Amino acid sequence: MTPTIASRVARLNPRQQEAVRYIDGPCLVLAGAGSGKTSVITTKIAYLVQECGMSARRIAAVTFTNKAAREMKERVGEMLKGKEGHGLTVSTFHTLGLNIIRGELKTLGYKPGFSLFDPEDAKALLRDLMNKDAQVDAEQINAVQHQISQWKNDLVLPGQALSHAANDDEHYAARVYEAYVRHLKAYNAVDFDDLILLPVVLLRDDPEVLARWRRKIHYMLVDEYQDTNVSQYLLVKLLMGERSTFTVVGDDDQSIYAWRGARPENLVTLGEDFPRLKVIKLEQNYRSTGTILRAANTLIANNPHVYEKSLWSEMGQGAPIRVVVNRHEEAEAERVASEILTRRIKERSEWRDFAVLYRGNFQARLLELKLQHYQIPYKLSGGTSFFSRNEIKDAMAYLRLLINPADDNAFLRIVNVPRREIGPGTLEKLANYATDRGGSLFAACHELGLEQQLPARAVERLGRFTHFIDGVRRRMDGGDAIAAIRDMLREMDYEAWLYQNASAPTIAERRMANVWTLIDQLEKSMNREPEEDASVEAGETDDVEAAISRLVLRDILEQQAEEDDTDKVQLLTMHASKGLEFPHVYLMGLEEELLPHRNAIEAGTVEEERRLAYVGITRARRTLTLTLARQRKAYGELMDCVPSRFLDELPSDDLEWEGRADKEDPEKKQARGQDAIAGLRSLLG
């Protein structure tokens, strides 16, 4: 072994070393929370290249978010220098699927420059299709969209959906599904779920294509394996079935996305499909104190397990876990906010050291008011995503139309932005004409027959718009595509449109700056810089169509704005906290019907809620505080709350209760009161 990889492997613990060195067959690394799984994956990639002589081009590592893929790519880049890492694929599942679709366009029957519909585009198409039958509300559209997504994740094709439908609603969804897929194909478009479905069906049904991709990928590493759905599992199985050379890393105790199609039972199926599967457990935790881990282990032991594991740590026992009972939800929020303030002063902590986790976003409302009252800076996760801003959606629609004039959704979004006096009546007649002709809205604008359907003024306005877009496309084809796009935005004076529609000039200025940022990102993406695109090599150039396709995919995958690492208290749901860690964690709302949630109790899925509580507990590094209220408002009335069953499942010797007379130590209560007064005095002083 080279000294570099030898020293890196030597720094790992014995189980981690075993996981890195085992390459002779299928391997499942059961990685507990905080057990260093990313180190194992990245070191194993370097080990395969440097010690085993495998070409990086033949290795694919997949995960679920762009952020995780980027982190992995950066860490591998520190180990594989120069040409060693060329051709390595480190990407999300969906980016890998997109690459397969791009490589097999002709076989799949798509034209180059196909569109990728984000969930909002898909919803708009479903709204159009469903409104043909009768007026539908947002709830019905969401239900049909969710059902179609489930069918796609479970590899149920449109022709099979009717036989899977269990009731009238599903029968209706099956009919819409068929029309939806037909329209997507007509628009030369795919949706987010298609990025896995289409490659899987193609690899499953076409032995020649399967053989081609098996020659390309010799070894696969899969992160967060417990979050895979049926189609993602099959993608891995198809690509690796022949050689069985793969490592999947996951933790069944952290599977919290069943509502998104995740199947933790894929861990069991893996052992059935690959009898030679080697299971390696990573149980040493590098994050939390012994007390926190004991609570997590004791809680999760109430769930059934195929593979037993127990986290342990060398970080000492640490402080007891506090359980704070409050009169009502307002007192709970007040307690958390005031305590963070006094603890920051007393312990000289940073604001960012504190995180408050909760089951539902609504729990943050009162807490925000209390934090504002104490002038505590905070960051609420799930703020407005860069790509969900209107100006970015407009710019993206222009980009999509430029690479795919058959993208009707993009056409409809921007045909009147900036205003071109093309009204809904004109667009309705244009849509009917386009449907009769079997073409796109953009193509219909070029046809002479349109003059028989619309007034001359409307035809002239549509012609002016399509002529403008055609001109930009010609300039893009003729040379500098980015310059042509920048000129387009200036020529149509999009900035003036923003100023007309903004409540203040500074807002319009900021929005225009966002648009230029997007174009800068597009330019970087065309040059394929590794930190911008974790699935490609440095220095590789690309055409504008591929770059825009990747931007659309990033739009869907990264529903979060840029990282905010300023000094603020972090507020986030337990789902959003997965993969993160904080010195001090407050877990709010430990009550029946909140955690576990009422829906889960009624549906009999409390095991997933227990996993969610486990994820929340294992985010804490040094201290953990659990809070609950005796009463909480529901439908305008104060309702009595029942403490969560999960509190009874924690080791009682490790819990320190407050606000509950039968459990509380009077001396500690008095000391706490004195601490709070001292903290406030020092603040005022």
XYZ file of C-alpha atoms in Angstrom:
685
model
C 0.000 0.000 0.000
C 1.167 3.544 -0.623
C 2.058 5.405 2.568
C -0.838 7.816 2.058
C -3.608 5.235 1.970
C -1.834 3.058 4.589
C -1.739 5.918 7.082
C -5.355 6.870 6.374
C -6.586 3.307 6.917
C -4.459 3.017 10.074
C -6.279 6.019 11.582
C -9.629 4.193 11.373
C -10.962 1.923 14.121
C -10.860 -1.894 13.553
C -14.454 -2.168 12.241
C -13.981 0.789 9.898
C -10.743 -0.775 8.599
C -12.567 -4.049 7.939
C -15.261 -2.179 5.972
C -12.626 -0.418 3.828
C -10.571 -3.548 3.089
C -13.436 -5.931 2.254
C -13.779 -5.842 -1.559
C -14.382 -9.497 -2.510
C -18.180 -9.412 -2.484
C -21.333 -7.579 -1.466
C -20.917 -5.616 1.760
C -23.429 -3.957 4.093
C -21.911 -1.473 6.538
C -24.441 -0.936 9.319
C -23.341 2.527 10.435
C -24.828 3.895 13.638
C -25.323 7.648 14.162
C -22.012 9.534 14.400
C -19.925 6.439 13.615
C -17.845 7.956 10.784
C -19.559 6.415 7.755
C -18.417 9.160 5.333
C -14.783 8.455 6.294
C -15.340 4.782 5.462
C -16.888 5.499 2.042
C -14.300 8.085 0.963
C -11.323 6.059 2.252
C -12.675 2.955 0.506
C -12.830 4.815 -2.831
C -9.167 5.834 -2.423
C -8.285 2.259 -1.330
C -9.925 0.777 -4.455
C -7.886 3.101 -6.695
C -4.530 3.259 -4.900
C -4.265 -0.214 -3.368
C -6.441 -2.371 -5.651
C -5.503 -0.649 -8.914
C -9.085 -0.024 -9.999
C -9.647 2.839 -12.444
C -11.620 5.697 -10.882
C -13.767 5.712 -14.066
C -15.175 2.334 -13.056
C -16.347 3.492 -9.599
C -19.685 5.138 -8.808
C -20.612 6.473 -5.358
C -24.213 7.610 -4.913
C -26.069 9.418 -2.169
C -29.288 11.436 -1.792
C -28.381 15.133 -1.690
C -26.064 17.401 -3.663
C -24.583 18.597 -0.367
C -23.601 15.046 0.661
C -22.227 14.335 -2.833
C -20.131 17.524 -2.778
C -18.734 16.742 0.679
C -17.839 13.236 -0.455
C -16.202 14.519 -3.658
C -14.133 17.061 -1.702
C -12.903 14.451 0.777
C -11.996 11.984 -1.974
C -10.230 14.831 -3.832
C -7.866 15.239 -0.859
C -6.811 11.581 -1.258
C -6.823 11.097 -5.039
C -4.605 13.728 -6.623
C -4.227 14.601 -10.306
C -5.236 11.963 -12.825
C -5.890 9.336 -10.126
C -9.440 10.585 -9.617
C -10.345 11.280 -13.248
C -13.696 9.859 -14.324
C -14.866 9.042 -10.791
C -18.651 9.395 -10.383
C -19.765 10.855 -7.066
C -23.345 11.987 -7.429
C -26.921 11.724 -6.255
C -29.070 8.801 -7.395
C -31.008 11.206 -9.602
C -27.878 12.634 -11.272
C -26.722 9.071 -12.066
C -30.175 8.393 -13.547
C -29.965 11.618 -15.577
C -26.566 10.527 -16.938
C -28.009 7.148 -17.998
C -30.977 8.844 -19.726
C -28.640 11.266 -21.543
C -26.529 8.309 -22.692
C -29.557 6.339 -23.928
C -31.767 9.071 -25.434
C -32.301 7.294 -28.741
C -33.183 3.975 -27.097
C -35.658 5.727 -24.790
C -37.223 7.656 -27.675
C -36.363 11.182 -26.510
C -34.911 14.028 -28.561
C -31.768 15.899 -27.411
C -32.475 18.856 -25.130
C -35.303 17.151 -23.245
C -36.899 19.094 -20.359
C -36.835 18.145 -16.708
C -40.113 19.054 -14.971
C -39.755 20.075 -11.336
C -42.649 19.294 -8.929
C -44.272 22.678 -9.655
C -44.152 22.091 -13.442
C -45.631 18.624 -12.924
C -48.367 20.081 -10.717
C -49.261 22.656 -13.402
C -49.608 19.883 -16.014
C -51.744 17.769 -13.651
C -53.939 20.822 -12.917
C -54.535 21.288 -16.663
C -55.338 17.597 -17.188
C -57.595 17.297 -14.130
C -59.486 20.538 -14.801
C -60.693 19.056 -18.100
C -63.006 16.761 -16.090
C -64.099 19.251 -13.413
C -62.748 22.047 -11.238
C -60.253 20.538 -8.795
C -58.630 21.992 -5.691
C -54.976 21.957 -4.644
C -55.547 19.068 -2.212
C -56.854 16.778 -4.992
C -53.948 17.693 -7.278
C -51.432 17.016 -4.471
C -53.067 13.643 -3.728
C -52.896 12.556 -7.392
C -49.300 13.817 -7.689
C -48.298 11.854 -4.564
C -50.026 8.696 -5.851
C -48.321 8.913 -9.260
C -44.962 9.471 -7.535
C -45.556 6.378 -5.362
C -46.427 4.273 -8.416
C -43.283 5.438 -10.216
C -41.107 4.705 -7.161
C -42.667 1.228 -6.957
C -42.129 0.670 -10.730
C -45.856 0.592 -11.491
C -46.214 1.793 -15.098
C -49.308 3.642 -16.423
C -50.748 0.491 -18.034
C -50.484 -1.375 -14.706
C -51.822 1.355 -12.374
C -55.527 0.524 -12.874
C -55.000 -3.025 -11.663
C -53.198 -1.638 -8.561
C -55.948 0.897 -7.772
C -57.713 0.021 -4.506
C -60.543 2.606 -4.568
C -62.289 5.250 -6.699
C -59.669 7.915 -5.955
C -56.871 5.619 -7.111
C -58.856 4.615 -10.224
C -59.122 8.313 -11.095
C -55.387 8.841 -10.370
C -54.561 5.891 -12.672
C -56.459 7.516 -15.566
C -54.715 10.854 -14.952
C -51.349 9.016 -14.715
C -51.786 7.637 -18.229
C -52.601 11.074 -19.691
C -49.816 12.713 -17.658
C -47.115 10.365 -18.985
C -48.432 10.739 -22.551
C -48.235 14.544 -22.293
C -44.736 14.466 -20.754
C -43.519 12.366 -23.683
C -45.203 14.737 -26.162
C -43.393 17.663 -24.497
C -40.088 15.717 -24.726
C -39.925 15.965 -20.941
C -39.346 13.799 -17.863
C -40.179 14.430 -14.211
C -38.047 13.891 -11.098
C -39.262 10.306 -10.470
C -38.545 9.393 -14.124
C -34.831 9.939 -13.462
C -34.841 6.582 -11.642
C -37.861 4.871 -13.243
C -36.748 5.231 -16.894
C -33.182 3.901 -16.372
C -34.448 0.985 -14.236
C -37.101 -0.100 -16.771
C -34.564 0.260 -19.606
C -31.850 -1.740 -17.793
C -34.401 -4.363 -16.757
C -35.872 -4.848 -20.237
C -32.869 -4.295 -22.546
C -29.977 -6.756 -21.989
C -27.725 -4.856 -24.437
C -28.057 -1.555 -22.542
C -27.593 -3.364 -19.208
C -24.374 -4.984 -20.444
C -23.104 -1.595 -21.640
C -23.619 0.068 -18.218
C -22.208 -2.928 -16.346
C -19.027 -2.497 -18.399
C -18.893 1.148 -17.327
C -19.457 0.640 -13.575
C -17.442 -2.097 -11.809
C -17.884 -0.999 -8.205
C -20.698 0.907 -6.483
C -20.876 2.561 -3.067
C -24.290 3.649 -1.776
C -24.694 6.081 1.126
C -27.844 6.320 3.324
C -28.996 2.966 1.954
C -31.958 2.797 4.365
C -33.531 5.680 2.401
C -33.682 3.809 -0.924
C -37.083 3.045 -2.459
C -38.014 0.071 -4.659
C -36.713 1.582 -7.915
C -33.421 2.810 -6.387
C -32.764 -0.618 -4.895
C -33.414 -2.243 -8.265
C -31.054 0.214 -9.998
C -28.206 -0.899 -7.717
C -29.184 -4.570 -8.049
C -29.297 -4.428 -11.879
C -25.966 -2.628 -12.232
C -24.146 -4.803 -9.679
C -26.026 -8.117 -10.014
C -23.360 -9.860 -12.090
C -20.216 -8.977 -10.119
C -21.833 -8.320 -6.693
C -19.073 -5.773 -6.087
C -20.649 -3.077 -3.984
C -20.715 -1.536 -0.523
C -23.909 -0.068 0.870
C -23.812 1.999 4.041
C -26.934 2.596 6.109
C -28.699 2.498 9.441
C -32.157 0.946 9.750
C -32.640 2.944 12.983
C -32.430 6.215 11.012
C -34.969 5.347 8.312
C -37.473 8.215 8.643
C -38.684 8.755 5.088
C -41.376 6.090 4.536
C -43.739 8.901 3.458
C -41.267 9.552 0.626
C -41.169 5.910 -0.471
C -38.079 4.810 1.518
C -38.051 1.097 2.368
C -35.856 0.183 5.363
C -36.745 -3.463 4.555
C -34.362 -3.101 1.571
C -31.659 -3.990 4.134
C -33.372 -7.373 4.594
C -33.998 -7.869 0.853
C -30.294 -7.259 0.230
C -29.376 -10.295 2.346
C -31.946 -12.426 0.486
C -30.811 -11.318 -2.995
C -27.100 -11.569 -2.147
C -26.595 -14.586 0.176
C -22.823 -13.875 0.376
C -23.530 -10.450 1.905
C -20.979 -9.500 4.574
C -22.409 -7.332 7.370
C -20.011 -5.036 9.258
C -21.327 -2.952 12.182
C -19.946 0.470 13.068
C -20.994 1.003 16.688
C -18.374 3.402 18.053
C -19.884 6.894 18.138
C -17.603 9.957 17.863
C -20.272 12.546 18.633
C -22.226 12.075 21.861
C -21.782 11.361 25.557
C -22.463 7.919 27.045
C -25.695 9.101 28.678
C -27.145 10.359 25.383
C -26.178 7.116 23.601
C -27.626 4.946 26.367
C -30.936 6.785 25.998
C -30.867 6.333 22.207
C -30.020 2.609 22.468
C -32.697 1.941 25.113
C -35.370 3.758 23.106
C -34.661 2.123 19.751
C -34.447 -1.360 21.324
C -38.273 -1.200 21.422
C -38.296 -1.551 17.604
C -37.812 -4.987 16.001
C -34.378 -5.486 14.402
C -32.896 -7.862 11.838
C -29.397 -6.671 12.759
C -28.845 -5.730 16.417
C -26.361 -2.982 17.255
C -25.549 -0.774 20.242
C -23.755 2.575 20.068
C -20.942 3.336 22.494
C -18.553 6.221 23.011
C -15.235 7.086 24.662
C -16.441 10.622 25.445
C -17.461 10.005 29.063
C -20.938 9.820 30.614
C -21.722 13.536 30.475
C -24.688 15.380 32.001
C -28.064 13.746 32.700
C -30.876 14.244 30.162
C -33.291 16.911 31.395
C -37.066 16.502 30.958
C -38.858 19.834 31.442
C -42.636 19.802 31.971
C -44.337 23.160 31.258
C -47.854 24.473 31.976
C -48.652 25.122 28.334
C -46.984 25.608 24.944
C -46.268 29.306 25.523
C -44.462 28.503 28.786
C -42.525 25.809 26.913
C -41.338 28.294 24.256
C -40.550 30.902 26.933
C -38.528 28.346 28.921
C -36.455 27.252 25.912
C -35.715 30.823 24.772
C -34.837 32.214 28.219
C -32.693 29.193 29.031
C -30.687 29.489 25.806
C -30.041 33.141 26.704
C -28.841 32.410 30.257
C -26.811 29.352 29.216
C -25.025 31.307 26.498
C -23.953 33.923 29.067
C -23.096 31.473 31.836
C -21.302 28.900 29.665
C -19.837 31.448 27.192
C -21.307 29.438 24.309
C -21.964 30.566 20.744
C -25.576 30.948 19.565
C -24.878 28.314 16.887
C -24.133 25.755 19.635
C -27.877 25.516 20.356
C -30.462 23.722 18.207
C -34.190 23.376 18.855
C -35.843 20.401 17.125
C -39.555 19.689 16.782
C -41.952 17.320 14.993
C -43.921 19.925 13.027
C -43.072 23.388 11.662
C -46.068 24.951 13.466
C -44.237 24.433 16.799
C -41.653 27.046 15.774
C -44.117 29.978 15.590
C -44.331 30.704 19.322
C -40.640 29.999 19.776
C -39.737 32.569 17.099
C -41.716 35.245 18.955
C -39.928 34.433 22.222
C -36.485 34.461 20.569
C -37.273 37.825 18.959
C -38.409 39.138 22.355
C -35.014 38.231 23.864
C -33.215 39.480 20.724
C -31.724 36.047 20.136
C -30.566 35.585 16.515
C -31.900 32.381 14.936
C -32.049 30.548 11.629
C -35.259 28.759 10.683
C -34.486 25.893 8.294
C -36.641 25.585 5.218
C -36.497 29.285 4.279
C -37.145 30.403 0.715
C -34.979 28.360 -1.640
C -32.957 30.263 -4.249
C -34.713 28.342 -7.012
C -38.210 28.997 -5.652
C -37.879 32.785 -6.101
C -40.101 34.175 -8.876
C -37.277 35.900 -10.756
C -35.283 32.635 -10.812
C -38.322 30.658 -11.988
C -38.759 33.219 -14.808
C -35.099 33.005 -15.845
C -35.147 29.189 -15.657
C -38.278 29.116 -17.860
C -36.461 31.201 -20.508
C -33.460 28.855 -20.331
C -35.694 25.778 -20.621
C -37.528 27.204 -23.639
C -34.236 28.068 -25.335
C -33.002 24.455 -25.174
C -36.423 22.852 -25.734
C -39.002 24.968 -27.635
C -41.520 22.134 -27.061
C -41.538 22.903 -23.296
C -45.110 24.232 -23.044
C -44.899 24.955 -19.307
C -41.880 27.209 -19.790
C -43.644 28.930 -22.723
C -46.764 29.624 -20.654
C -44.753 31.035 -17.736
C -42.812 33.641 -19.713
C -44.793 34.453 -22.858
C -46.144 37.487 -20.957
C -43.119 38.219 -18.732
C -42.262 41.044 -19.273
C -45.782 42.048 -20.306
C -46.475 41.592 -24.026
C -50.269 42.040 -23.909
C -50.895 38.358 -24.685
C -53.987 37.542 -22.629
C -55.413 34.228 -21.310
C -58.071 34.145 -24.083
C -55.330 34.207 -26.733
C -53.384 31.490 -24.926
C -56.437 29.248 -24.568
C -57.142 29.438 -28.343
C -53.446 28.855 -29.088
C -53.442 25.759 -26.816
C -56.517 24.299 -28.540
C -54.959 24.886 -31.966
C -51.642 23.308 -30.854
C -53.489 20.243 -29.479
C -55.400 19.805 -32.766
C -52.134 20.062 -34.716
C -50.345 17.676 -32.318
C -47.484 20.102 -31.716
C -46.142 22.475 -29.064
C -47.394 25.991 -28.329
C -44.128 27.456 -29.639
C -44.348 25.491 -32.916
C -47.998 26.497 -33.364
C -46.990 30.182 -33.271
C -45.005 29.626 -36.492
C -47.901 28.098 -38.457
C -49.842 30.078 -41.053
C -53.074 28.339 -40.031
C -52.999 30.230 -36.704
C -54.232 33.327 -38.542
C -57.605 31.570 -39.014
C -57.946 31.059 -35.227
C -56.763 34.359 -33.732
C -57.090 38.094 -34.448
C -54.227 39.575 -36.482
C -52.983 41.620 -33.481
C -52.691 38.508 -31.282
C -50.872 36.587 -34.055
C -48.480 39.519 -34.477
C -47.697 39.660 -30.732
C -47.087 35.913 -30.510
C -44.929 36.120 -33.656
C -42.857 38.915 -32.150
C -42.182 36.791 -29.024
C -41.255 33.593 -30.911
C -39.108 35.587 -33.392
C -37.231 37.037 -30.394
C -36.619 33.561 -28.893
C -35.578 32.155 -32.311
C -33.022 34.962 -32.627
C -31.513 34.189 -29.218
C -31.328 30.464 -30.103
C -29.484 31.265 -33.357
C -26.964 33.415 -31.461
C -26.475 30.612 -28.920
C -25.829 28.086 -31.691
C -23.456 30.502 -33.420
C -20.954 30.937 -30.624
C -21.019 32.322 -27.093
C -24.247 30.950 -25.580
C -23.786 32.771 -22.245
C -23.304 36.138 -23.989
C -26.495 35.500 -25.988
C -28.438 34.779 -22.764
C -27.095 37.923 -21.052
C -28.027 40.008 -24.128
C -31.526 38.478 -24.127
C -32.169 39.627 -20.539
C -30.972 43.148 -21.398
C -32.885 43.396 -24.691
C -36.237 42.474 -23.147
C -35.426 44.826 -20.230
C -36.298 42.287 -17.567
C -34.771 44.623 -14.967
C -37.352 47.344 -15.744
C -40.105 44.713 -15.336
C -38.757 43.864 -11.869
C -38.704 47.549 -10.863
C -42.326 47.961 -12.049
C -43.476 45.007 -9.945
C -41.362 45.431 -6.790
C -42.531 47.216 -3.637
C -39.133 48.973 -3.338
C -36.170 49.650 -5.688
C -33.774 47.756 -3.384
C -35.933 44.620 -3.731
C -35.857 44.853 -7.556
C -32.094 45.371 -7.417
C -31.641 42.277 -5.264
C -33.874 40.214 -7.570
C -31.905 41.216 -10.655
C -28.678 40.343 -8.815
C -30.161 36.870 -8.194
C -30.748 36.432 -11.946
C -27.138 37.381 -12.774
C -25.968 34.929 -10.077
C -27.951 32.201 -11.836
C -26.308 33.008 -15.206
C -22.865 33.005 -13.530
C -23.661 29.541 -12.101
C -24.694 28.372 -15.563
C -21.384 29.565 -16.990
C -19.439 27.764 -14.242
C -21.499 24.619 -14.820
C -20.571 24.681 -18.531
C -16.912 24.608 -17.465
C -17.783 21.752 -15.091
C -15.881 22.865 -12.039
C -15.745 19.952 -9.574
C -17.097 21.891 -6.595
C -20.099 22.873 -8.717
C -20.878 19.416 -10.055
C -19.843 16.406 -8.000
C -20.454 13.927 -10.843
C -17.888 15.194 -13.376
C -14.206 15.889 -13.811
C -12.426 19.211 -13.586
C -11.707 21.090 -16.780
C -14.308 19.253 -18.859
C -16.341 21.568 -21.124
C -19.986 21.000 -21.893
C -22.765 22.360 -24.083
C -25.343 24.787 -22.759
C -28.146 22.199 -22.968
C -26.393 19.816 -20.570
C -25.496 22.696 -18.245
C -29.107 23.942 -18.109
C -30.362 20.364 -17.521
C -28.034 20.106 -14.520
C -29.252 23.472 -13.193
C -32.864 22.278 -13.411
C -31.892 19.111 -11.520
C -30.074 21.143 -8.865
C -33.214 23.286 -8.557
C -35.188 20.186 -7.571
C -32.540 18.563 -5.370
C -31.411 21.645 -3.464
C -34.538 23.172 -1.998
C -32.289 25.076 0.359
C -30.536 28.397 -0.169
C -26.781 28.755 0.345
C -25.363 27.506 3.606
C -25.782 29.945 6.463
C -23.002 29.420 8.992
C -23.471 32.705 10.854
C -23.799 32.642 14.630
C -27.492 31.836 15.163
C -29.620 29.386 17.139
C -30.781 26.662 14.734
C -34.522 25.836 14.548
C -35.460 22.787 12.502
C -37.718 19.749 12.265
C -36.364 16.370 13.318
C -36.581 15.247 9.675
C -34.427 18.210 8.597
C -31.892 17.579 11.399
C -30.734 14.217 10.029
C -26.998 14.257 9.307
C -26.376 17.292 11.555
C -25.022 17.606 15.100
C -25.018 20.308 17.785
C -23.415 20.685 21.244
C -26.768 21.480 22.937
C -30.116 20.148 21.690
C -33.654 20.950 22.839
C -36.286 18.461 21.680
C -39.740 20.079 21.991
C -43.212 18.553 22.275
C -42.614 15.101 23.810
C -46.355 14.365 23.933
C -48.685 11.697 22.574
C -50.224 12.711 19.227
C -47.286 15.056 18.592
C -44.327 12.668 18.993
C -45.484 10.035 18.179
C -47.762 11.887 15.764
C -51.507 11.178 15.827
C -51.461 9.999 12.169
C -48.754 7.445 12.988
C -50.686 6.169 16.035
C -53.824 5.742 13.917
C -51.927 4.128 11.024
C -49.913 1.826 13.312
C -46.553 3.251 12.187
C -45.202 4.255 15.610
C -41.922 2.436 14.852
C -40.972 5.163 12.356
C -41.841 7.865 14.923
C -39.545 6.095 17.392
C -36.778 6.196 14.760
C -37.486 9.924 14.361
C -37.093 10.461 18.130
C -33.856 8.415 17.952
C -32.538 10.700 15.189
C -33.412 13.754 17.318
C -31.646 12.377 20.408
C -28.485 11.413 18.489
C -28.037 14.972 17.123
C -26.901 16.057 20.629
C -23.201 16.055 21.446
C -22.999 17.316 25.055
C -26.434 18.090 26.488
C -29.989 17.059 25.655
C -33.169 18.674 27.009
C -36.622 17.219 26.303
C -39.621 19.531 26.802
C -43.378 18.990 26.908
C -46.534 20.910 27.818
C -49.428 19.883 30.071
C -51.817 21.785 27.812
C -51.656 22.834 24.165
C -54.054 24.842 22.002
C -55.953 22.928 19.328
C -58.788 24.433 17.269
C -58.841 27.467 19.587
C -59.212 25.445 22.802
C -56.705 24.423 25.465
C -56.441 20.633 25.401
C -54.821 18.417 28.049
C -51.688 16.650 26.801
C -50.423 13.162 27.637
C -46.627 12.724 27.968
C -45.098 10.779 25.084
C -44.762 7.016 25.493
C -41.134 7.475 24.422
C -40.333 9.132 27.777
C -41.271 5.858 29.539
C -38.907 4.003 27.177
C -35.850 6.029 28.225
C -33.571 4.854 31.100
C -35.106 6.532 34.186
C -31.761 6.782 36.037
C -30.399 9.068 33.301
C -33.352 11.495 33.381
C -33.553 14.626 35.506
C -37.169 15.879 35.681
C -38.223 19.505 36.149
C -41.765 20.809 36.652
C -43.088 17.478 37.888
C -43.427 17.317 41.670
C -43.196 13.518 41.984
C -39.901 13.374 40.082
C -38.124 16.613 40.948
C -35.277 17.303 43.410
C -36.239 20.476 45.448
C -32.601 21.523 45.973
C -31.867 21.401 42.243
C -35.031 23.391 41.568
C -33.849 26.161 43.927
C -30.352 26.168 42.412
C -31.828 26.493 38.931
C -33.874 29.518 39.968
C -30.750 31.201 41.395
C -28.823 30.430 38.177
C -31.546 32.017 36.046
C -31.570 35.192 38.195
C -27.750 35.411 38.104
C -27.788 34.997 34.305
C -30.325 37.781 33.835
C -28.397 40.050 36.236
C -25.178 39.586 34.245
C -27.101 40.309 31.033
C -28.536 43.550 32.480
C -25.179 44.470 33.963
